[in-house]
Amino acid sequence: AAACGRCGRGHDEADVERCEGAYEEVLRAASNLRDPMIRIQELSKCLDPERVAEARHLMATHHLVQQTHVALALAYREVKDHRARALHLRHALSSFLSWRPPPSPQLASLHVALGTALAQAGEEGAEEEVGRGLDMQVVCGGEDSTAAKVTRKVLEGIRRGSKPP
């Protein structure tokens, strides 16, 4: 098995090329297009069932699927579709948890982003998600970390009923 330059996993030689190619395709879809609606269309193609099945075959970590959902959430943020953003952040969290157990700073960030998107969309669960993220930030970086301080302010705002920026 050869180490993949993108996901870090060991693959057969042929699978390394396929994995790296799929990853490059996601990167192109996520970064080369200036129009967020076109970016959403291109990234959505990367999540068709056949490609997702191949990504799972190539990478037990589902890293590619998670990265695609994060990129989609960012694109939906640009067009201010907070419900779609929250949906893709939920998928990203689920995919992330399939390969990386908590706590981690990346997972904490996903929880905070999901909570923020839920608050912006006026949906339930915002306070709980931001709270989970804060708990992980404290475990990973300490009570006085910058991330924890910022997240506390976001959480206080959500509790007061104001929508995060």
JSON list of C-alpha atoms in Angstrom, two decimals:
[
{"chain": "A", "resi": 1, "resn": "ALA", "atom": "CA", "xyz": [0.00, 0.00, 0.00]},
{"chain": "A", "resi": 2, "resn": "ALA", "atom": "CA", "xyz": [1.16, 3.52, -0.82]},
{"chain": "A", "resi": 3, "resn": "ALA", "atom": "CA", "xyz": [0.44, 6.56, 1.35]},
{"chain": "A", "resi": 4, "resn": "CYS", "atom": "CA", "xyz": [-2.03, 8.98, -0.15]},
{"chain": "A", "resi": 5, "resn": "GLY", "atom": "CA", "xyz": [-0.86, 12.57, -0.33]},
{"chain": "A", "resi": 6, "resn": "ARG", "atom": "CA", "xyz": [-4.38, 13.87, 0.31]},
{"chain": "A", "resi": 7, "resn": "CYS", "atom": "CA", "xyz": [-6.02, 11.75, 2.99]},
{"chain": "A", "resi": 8, "resn": "GLY", "atom": "CA", "xyz": [-2.89, 10.18, 4.49]},
{"chain": "A", "resi": 9, "resn": "ARG", "atom": "CA", "xyz": [-4.32, 6.67, 4.22]},
{"chain": "A", "resi": 10, "resn": "GLY", "atom": "CA", "xyz": [-2.56, 3.71, 2.71]},
{"chain": "A", "resi": 11, "resn": "HIS", "atom": "CA", "xyz": [-4.13, 2.65, -0.60]},
{"chain": "A", "resi": 12, "resn": "ASP", "atom": "CA", "xyz": [-3.31, 0.38, -3.48]},
{"chain": "A", "resi": 13, "resn": "GLU", "atom": "CA", "xyz": [-1.37, 2.31, -6.14]},
{"chain": "A", "resi": 14, "resn": "ALA", "atom": "CA", "xyz": [-4.44, 2.68, -8.39]},
{"chain": "A", "resi": 15, "resn": "ASP", "atom": "CA", "xyz": [-6.56, 3.88, -5.48]},
{"chain": "A", "resi": 16, "resn": "VAL", "atom": "CA", "xyz": [-4.01, 6.56, -4.55]},
{"chain": "A", "resi": 17, "resn": "GLU", "atom": "CA", "xyz": [-4.46, 8.16, -7.97]},
{"chain": "A", "resi": 18, "resn": "ARG", "atom": "CA", "xyz": [-8.26, 7.92, -7.74]},
{"chain": "A", "resi": 19, "resn": "CYS", "atom": "CA", "xyz": [-8.29, 9.37, -4.21]},
{"chain": "A", "resi": 20, "resn": "GLU", "atom": "CA", "xyz": [-5.99, 12.24, -5.10]},
{"chain": "A", "resi": 21, "resn": "GLY", "atom": "CA", "xyz": [-8.00, 12.90, -8.27]},
{"chain": "A", "resi": 22, "resn": "ALA", "atom": "CA", "xyz": [-11.29, 13.00, -6.37]},
{"chain": "A", "resi": 23, "resn": "TYR", "atom": "CA", "xyz": [-9.79, 15.32, -3.78]},
{"chain": "A", "resi": 24, "resn": "GLU", "atom": "CA", "xyz": [-8.48, 17.66, -6.50]},
{"chain": "A", "resi": 25, "resn": "GLU", "atom": "CA", "xyz": [-11.96, 17.69, -8.06]},
{"chain": "A", "resi": 26, "resn": "VAL", "atom": "CA", "xyz": [-13.50, 18.84, -4.76]},
{"chain": "A", "resi": 27, "resn": "LEU", "atom": "CA", "xyz": [-10.82, 21.51, -4.36]},
{"chain": "A", "resi": 28, "resn": "ARG", "atom": "CA", "xyz": [-11.46, 22.81, -7.90]},
{"chain": "A", "resi": 29, "resn": "ALA", "atom": "CA", "xyz": [-15.20, 22.90, -7.30]},
{"chain": "A", "resi": 30, "resn": "ALA", "atom": "CA", "xyz": [-14.75, 24.66, -3.96]},
{"chain": "A", "resi": 31, "resn": "SER", "atom": "CA", "xyz": [-12.17, 27.26, -4.85]},
{"chain": "A", "resi": 32, "resn": "ASN", "atom": "CA", "xyz": [-11.98, 28.07, -8.54]},
{"chain": "A", "resi": 33, "resn": "LEU", "atom": "CA", "xyz": [-15.46, 29.48, -9.01]},
{"chain": "A", "resi": 34, "resn": "ARG", "atom": "CA", "xyz": [-16.34, 32.96, -7.86]},
{"chain": "A", "resi": 35, "resn": "ASP", "atom": "CA", "xyz": [-20.11, 32.56, -8.12]},
{"chain": "A", "resi": 36, "resn": "PRO", "atom": "CA", "xyz": [-21.38, 30.70, -5.02]},
{"chain": "A", "resi": 37, "resn": "MET", "atom": "CA", "xyz": [-24.39, 29.28, -6.88]},
{"chain": "A", "resi": 38, "resn": "ILE", "atom": "CA", "xyz": [-22.13, 27.67, -9.48]},
{"chain": "A", "resi": 39, "resn": "ARG", "atom": "CA", "xyz": [-19.87, 26.45, -6.67]},
{"chain": "A", "resi": 40, "resn": "ILE", "atom": "CA", "xyz": [-22.91, 24.87, -5.00]},
{"chain": "A", "resi": 41, "resn": "GLN", "atom": "CA", "xyz": [-23.83, 23.10, -8.25]},
{"chain": "A", "resi": 42, "resn": "GLU", "atom": "CA", "xyz": [-20.29, 21.80, -8.79]},
{"chain": "A", "resi": 43, "resn": "LEU", "atom": "CA", "xyz": [-19.84, 20.65, -5.19]},
{"chain": "A", "resi": 44, "resn": "SER", "atom": "CA", "xyz": [-23.23, 18.93, -5.23]},
{"chain": "A", "resi": 45, "resn": "LYS", "atom": "CA", "xyz": [-22.00, 16.82, -8.15]},
{"chain": "A", "resi": 46, "resn": "CYS", "atom": "CA", "xyz": [-19.18, 15.61, -5.90]},
{"chain": "A", "resi": 47, "resn": "LEU", "atom": "CA", "xyz": [-21.81, 14.22, -3.52]},
{"chain": "A", "resi": 48, "resn": "ASP", "atom": "CA", "xyz": [-23.74, 12.09, -5.98]},
{"chain": "A", "resi": 49, "resn": "PRO", "atom": "CA", "xyz": [-24.27, 8.59, -4.54]},
{"chain": "A", "resi": 50, "resn": "GLU", "atom": "CA", "xyz": [-21.77, 6.89, -6.83]},
{"chain": "A", "resi": 51, "resn": "ARG", "atom": "CA", "xyz": [-18.98, 9.33, -5.93]},
{"chain": "A", "resi": 52, "resn": "VAL", "atom": "CA", "xyz": [-19.77, 9.13, -2.22]},
{"chain": "A", "resi": 53, "resn": "ALA", "atom": "CA", "xyz": [-19.62, 5.33, -2.37]},
{"chain": "A", "resi": 54, "resn": "GLU", "atom": "CA", "xyz": [-16.23, 5.57, -4.08]},
{"chain": "A", "resi": 55, "resn": "ALA", "atom": "CA", "xyz": [-14.99, 8.06, -1.49]},
{"chain": "A", "resi": 56, "resn": "ARG", "atom": "CA", "xyz": [-16.01, 5.69, 1.28]},
{"chain": "A", "resi": 57, "resn": "HIS", "atom": "CA", "xyz": [-14.24, 2.84, -0.51]},
{"chain": "A", "resi": 58, "resn": "LEU", "atom": "CA", "xyz": [-11.10, 4.90, -0.92]},
{"chain": "A", "resi": 59, "resn": "MET", "atom": "CA", "xyz": [-11.07, 6.49, 2.51]},
{"chain": "A", "resi": 60, "resn": "ALA", "atom": "CA", "xyz": [-12.51, 4.86, 5.58]},
{"chain": "A", "resi": 61, "resn": "THR", "atom": "CA", "xyz": [-12.27, 8.33, 7.13]},
{"chain": "A", "resi": 62, "resn": "HIS", "atom": "CA", "xyz": [-14.92, 9.83, 4.80]},
{"chain": "A", "resi": 63, "resn": "HIS", "atom": "CA", "xyz": [-12.63, 12.87, 4.82]},
{"chain": "A", "resi": 64, "resn": "LEU", "atom": "CA", "xyz": [-13.54, 13.84, 1.26]},
{"chain": "A", "resi": 65, "resn": "VAL", "atom": "CA", "xyz": [-17.27, 13.74, 1.99]},
{"chain": "A", "resi": 66, "resn": "GLN", "atom": "CA", "xyz": [-16.79, 15.86, 5.11]},
{"chain": "A", "resi": 67, "resn": "GLN", "atom": "CA", "xyz": [-14.70, 18.44, 3.25]},
{"chain": "A", "resi": 68, "resn": "THR", "atom": "CA", "xyz": [-17.31, 18.67, 0.50]},
{"chain": "A", "resi": 69, "resn": "HIS", "atom": "CA", "xyz": [-20.10, 19.33, 3.02]},
{"chain": "A", "resi": 70, "resn": "VAL", "atom": "CA", "xyz": [-17.98, 22.01, 4.74]},
{"chain": "A", "resi": 71, "resn": "ALA", "atom": "CA", "xyz": [-17.32, 23.69, 1.38]},
{"chain": "A", "resi": 72, "resn": "LEU", "atom": "CA", "xyz": [-21.05, 23.58, 0.58]},
{"chain": "A", "resi": 73, "resn": "ALA", "atom": "CA", "xyz": [-21.88, 25.09, 3.98]},
{"chain": "A", "resi": 74, "resn": "LEU", "atom": "CA", "xyz": [-19.48, 27.95, 3.25]},
{"chain": "A", "resi": 75, "resn": "ALA", "atom": "CA", "xyz": [-21.05, 28.54, -0.17]},
{"chain": "A", "resi": 76, "resn": "TYR", "atom": "CA", "xyz": [-24.55, 28.54, 1.33]},
{"chain": "A", "resi": 77, "resn": "ARG", "atom": "CA", "xyz": [-23.35, 31.05, 3.92]},
{"chain": "A", "resi": 78, "resn": "GLU", "atom": "CA", "xyz": [-22.36, 33.38, 1.08]},
{"chain": "A", "resi": 79, "resn": "VAL", "atom": "CA", "xyz": [-25.87, 33.24, -0.39]},
{"chain": "A", "resi": 80, "resn": "LYS", "atom": "CA", "xyz": [-27.40, 33.51, 3.12]},
{"chain": "A", "resi": 81, "resn": "ASP", "atom": "CA", "xyz": [-29.29, 30.21, 2.93]},
{"chain": "A", "resi": 82, "resn": "HIS", "atom": "CA", "xyz": [-28.84, 29.33, 6.58]},
{"chain": "A", "resi": 83, "resn": "ARG", "atom": "CA", "xyz": [-31.10, 26.25, 6.53]},
{"chain": "A", "resi": 84, "resn": "ALA", "atom": "CA", "xyz": [-29.07, 24.65, 3.74]},
{"chain": "A", "resi": 85, "resn": "ARG", "atom": "CA", "xyz": [-25.89, 25.69, 5.53]},
{"chain": "A", "resi": 86, "resn": "ALA", "atom": "CA", "xyz": [-27.09, 23.99, 8.72]},
{"chain": "A", "resi": 87, "resn": "LEU", "atom": "CA", "xyz": [-28.01, 20.84, 6.78]},
{"chain": "A", "resi": 88, "resn": "HIS", "atom": "CA", "xyz": [-24.53, 20.53, 5.28]},
{"chain": "A", "resi": 89, "resn": "LEU", "atom": "CA", "xyz": [-22.86, 21.29, 8.61]},
{"chain": "A", "resi": 90, "resn": "ARG", "atom": "CA", "xyz": [-24.89, 18.43, 10.15]},
{"chain": "A", "resi": 91, "resn": "HIS", "atom": "CA", "xyz": [-23.65, 16.12, 7.38]},
{"chain": "A", "resi": 92, "resn": "ALA", "atom": "CA", "xyz": [-20.08, 17.34, 7.90]},
{"chain": "A", "resi": 93, "resn": "LEU", "atom": "CA", "xyz": [-20.35, 16.65, 11.65]},
{"chain": "A", "resi": 94, "resn": "SER", "atom": "CA", "xyz": [-21.71, 13.18, 11.02]},
{"chain": "A", "resi": 95, "resn": "SER", "atom": "CA", "xyz": [-18.97, 12.40, 8.54]},
{"chain": "A", "resi": 96, "resn": "PHE", "atom": "CA", "xyz": [-16.28, 13.85, 10.81]},
{"chain": "A", "resi": 97, "resn": "LEU", "atom": "CA", "xyz": [-17.49, 11.75, 13.74]},
{"chain": "A", "resi": 98, "resn": "SER", "atom": "CA", "xyz": [-17.22, 8.62, 11.59]},
{"chain": "A", "resi": 99, "resn": "TRP", "atom": "CA", "xyz": [-13.45, 8.98, 11.50]},
{"chain": "A", "resi": 100, "resn": "ARG", "atom": "CA", "xyz": [-12.41, 11.27, 14.35]},
{"chain": "A", "resi": 101, "resn": "PRO", "atom": "CA", "xyz": [-13.74, 10.89, 17.87]},
{"chain": "A", "resi": 102, "resn": "PRO", "atom": "CA", "xyz": [-14.28, 13.97, 20.04]},
{"chain": "A", "resi": 103, "resn": "PRO", "atom": "CA", "xyz": [-12.86, 16.14, 21.37]},
{"chain": "A", "resi": 104, "resn": "SER", "atom": "CA", "xyz": [-10.98, 18.03, 18.68]},
{"chain": "A", "resi": 105, "resn": "PRO", "atom": "CA", "xyz": [-10.71, 21.72, 17.77]},
{"chain": "A", "resi": 106, "resn": "GLN", "atom": "CA", "xyz": [-12.10, 21.00, 14.27]},
{"chain": "A", "resi": 107, "resn": "LEU", "atom": "CA", "xyz": [-15.14, 19.25, 15.68]},
{"chain": "A", "resi": 108, "resn": "ALA", "atom": "CA", "xyz": [-15.66, 22.09, 18.16]},
{"chain": "A", "resi": 109, "resn": "SER", "atom": "CA", "xyz": [-15.62, 24.56, 15.26]},
{"chain": "A", "resi": 110, "resn": "LEU", "atom": "CA", "xyz": [-18.20, 22.51, 13.36]},
{"chain": "A", "resi": 111, "resn": "HIS", "atom": "CA", "xyz": [-20.54, 22.49, 16.39]},
{"chain": "A", "resi": 112, "resn": "VAL", "atom": "CA", "xyz": [-20.20, 26.27, 16.80]},
{"chain": "A", "resi": 113, "resn": "ALA", "atom": "CA", "xyz": [-20.76, 26.85, 13.06]},
{"chain": "A", "resi": 114, "resn": "LEU", "atom": "CA", "xyz": [-23.83, 24.60, 13.11]},
{"chain": "A", "resi": 115, "resn": "GLY", "atom": "CA", "xyz": [-25.24, 26.38, 16.16]},
{"chain": "A", "resi": 116, "resn": "THR", "atom": "CA", "xyz": [-24.64, 29.75, 14.52]},
{"chain": "A", "resi": 117, "resn": "ALA", "atom": "CA", "xyz": [-26.37, 28.61, 11.32]},
{"chain": "A", "resi": 118, "resn": "LEU", "atom": "CA", "xyz": [-29.32, 27.28, 13.31]},
{"chain": "A", "resi": 119, "resn": "ALA", "atom": "CA", "xyz": [-29.63, 30.60, 15.16]},
{"chain": "A", "resi": 120, "resn": "GLN", "atom": "CA", "xyz": [-29.45, 32.55, 11.90]},
{"chain": "A", "resi": 121, "resn": "ALA", "atom": "CA", "xyz": [-32.15, 30.32, 10.42]},
{"chain": "A", "resi": 122, "resn": "GLY", "atom": "CA", "xyz": [-34.31, 30.72, 13.52]},
{"chain": "A", "resi": 123, "resn": "GLU", "atom": "CA", "xyz": [-34.28, 26.97, 14.18]},
{"chain": "A", "resi": 124, "resn": "GLU", "atom": "CA", "xyz": [-34.11, 25.02, 17.43]},
{"chain": "A", "resi": 125, "resn": "GLY", "atom": "CA", "xyz": [-30.90, 23.54, 18.80]},
{"chain": "A", "resi": 126, "resn": "ALA", "atom": "CA", "xyz": [-28.58, 26.52, 18.31]},
{"chain": "A", "resi": 127, "resn": "GLU", "atom": "CA", "xyz": [-27.74, 26.94, 21.99]},
{"chain": "A", "resi": 128, "resn": "GLU", "atom": "CA", "xyz": [-27.05, 23.22, 22.43]},
{"chain": "A", "resi": 129, "resn": "GLU", "atom": "CA", "xyz": [-24.71, 23.02, 19.43]},
{"chain": "A", "resi": 130, "resn": "VAL", "atom": "CA", "xyz": [-22.74, 26.12, 20.42]},
{"chain": "A", "resi": 131, "resn": "GLY", "atom": "CA", "xyz": [-22.59, 24.75, 23.97]},
{"chain": "A", "resi": 132, "resn": "ARG", "atom": "CA", "xyz": [-21.12, 21.45, 22.71]},
{"chain": "A", "resi": 133, "resn": "GLY", "atom": "CA", "xyz": [-18.55, 23.38, 20.73]},
{"chain": "A", "resi": 134, "resn": "LEU", "atom": "CA", "xyz": [-17.64, 25.50, 23.75]},
{"chain": "A", "resi": 135, "resn": "ASP", "atom": "CA", "xyz": [-17.23, 22.41, 25.93]},
{"chain": "A", "resi": 136, "resn": "MET", "atom": "CA", "xyz": [-14.82, 20.92, 23.39]},
{"chain": "A", "resi": 137, "resn": "GLN", "atom": "CA", "xyz": [-12.93, 24.19, 23.00]},
{"chain": "A", "resi": 138, "resn": "VAL", "atom": "CA", "xyz": [-12.39, 24.30, 26.77]},
{"chain": "A", "resi": 139, "resn": "VAL", "atom": "CA", "xyz": [-11.15, 20.69, 26.77]},
{"chain": "A", "resi": 140, "resn": "CYS", "atom": "CA", "xyz": [-8.84, 21.28, 23.78]},
{"chain": "A", "resi": 141, "resn": "GLY", "atom": "CA", "xyz": [-7.58, 24.79, 24.46]},
{"chain": "A", "resi": 142, "resn": "GLY", "atom": "CA", "xyz": [-8.43, 25.69, 28.01]},
{"chain": "A", "resi": 143, "resn": "GLU", "atom": "CA", "xyz": [-10.97, 27.87, 29.75]},
{"chain": "A", "resi": 144, "resn": "ASP", "atom": "CA", "xyz": [-9.20, 31.09, 28.71]},
{"chain": "A", "resi": 145, "resn": "SER", "atom": "CA", "xyz": [-8.49, 30.21, 25.08]},
{"chain": "A", "resi": 146, "resn": "THR", "atom": "CA", "xyz": [-9.45, 32.81, 22.49]},
{"chain": "A", "resi": 147, "resn": "ALA", "atom": "CA", "xyz": [-11.83, 30.35, 20.83]},
{"chain": "A", "resi": 148, "resn": "ALA", "atom": "CA", "xyz": [-13.63, 29.70, 24.13]},
{"chain": "A", "resi": 149, "resn": "LYS", "atom": "CA", "xyz": [-13.93, 33.43, 24.88]},
{"chain": "A", "resi": 150, "resn": "VAL", "atom": "CA", "xyz": [-15.39, 34.21, 21.44]},
{"chain": "A", "resi": 151, "resn": "THR", "atom": "CA", "xyz": [-17.77, 31.26, 21.61]},
{"chain": "A", "resi": 152, "resn": "ARG", "atom": "CA", "xyz": [-19.01, 32.34, 25.05]},
{"chain": "A", "resi": 153, "resn": "LYS", "atom": "CA", "xyz": [-19.99, 35.72, 23.55]},
{"chain": "A", "resi": 154, "resn": "VAL", "atom": "CA", "xyz": [-21.81, 33.96, 20.67]},
{"chain": "A", "resi": 155, "resn": "LEU", "atom": "CA", "xyz": [-23.62, 31.74, 23.17]},
{"chain": "A", "resi": 156, "resn": "GLU", "atom": "CA", "xyz": [-24.61, 34.72, 25.32]},
{"chain": "A", "resi": 157, "resn": "GLY", "atom": "CA", "xyz": [-26.00, 36.46, 22.22]},
{"chain": "A", "resi": 158, "resn": "ILE", "atom": "CA", "xyz": [-28.04, 33.40, 21.25]},
{"chain": "A", "resi": 159, "resn": "ARG", "atom": "CA", "xyz": [-29.41, 33.17, 24.80]},
{"chain": "A", "resi": 160, "resn": "ARG", "atom": "CA", "xyz": [-30.46, 36.84, 24.59]},
{"chain": "A", "resi": 161, "resn": "GLY", "atom": "CA", "xyz": [-32.24, 36.10, 21.33]},
{"chain": "A", "resi": 162, "resn": "SER", "atom": "CA", "xyz": [-29.93, 38.01, 18.99]},
{"chain": "A", "resi": 163, "resn": "LYS", "atom": "CA", "xyz": [-28.85, 36.38, 15.76]},
{"chain": "A", "resi": 164, "resn": "PRO", "atom": "CA", "xyz": [-25.10, 35.96, 15.24]},
{"chain": "A", "resi": 165, "resn": "PRO", "atom": "CA", "xyz": [-23.53, 37.84, 12.32]}
]
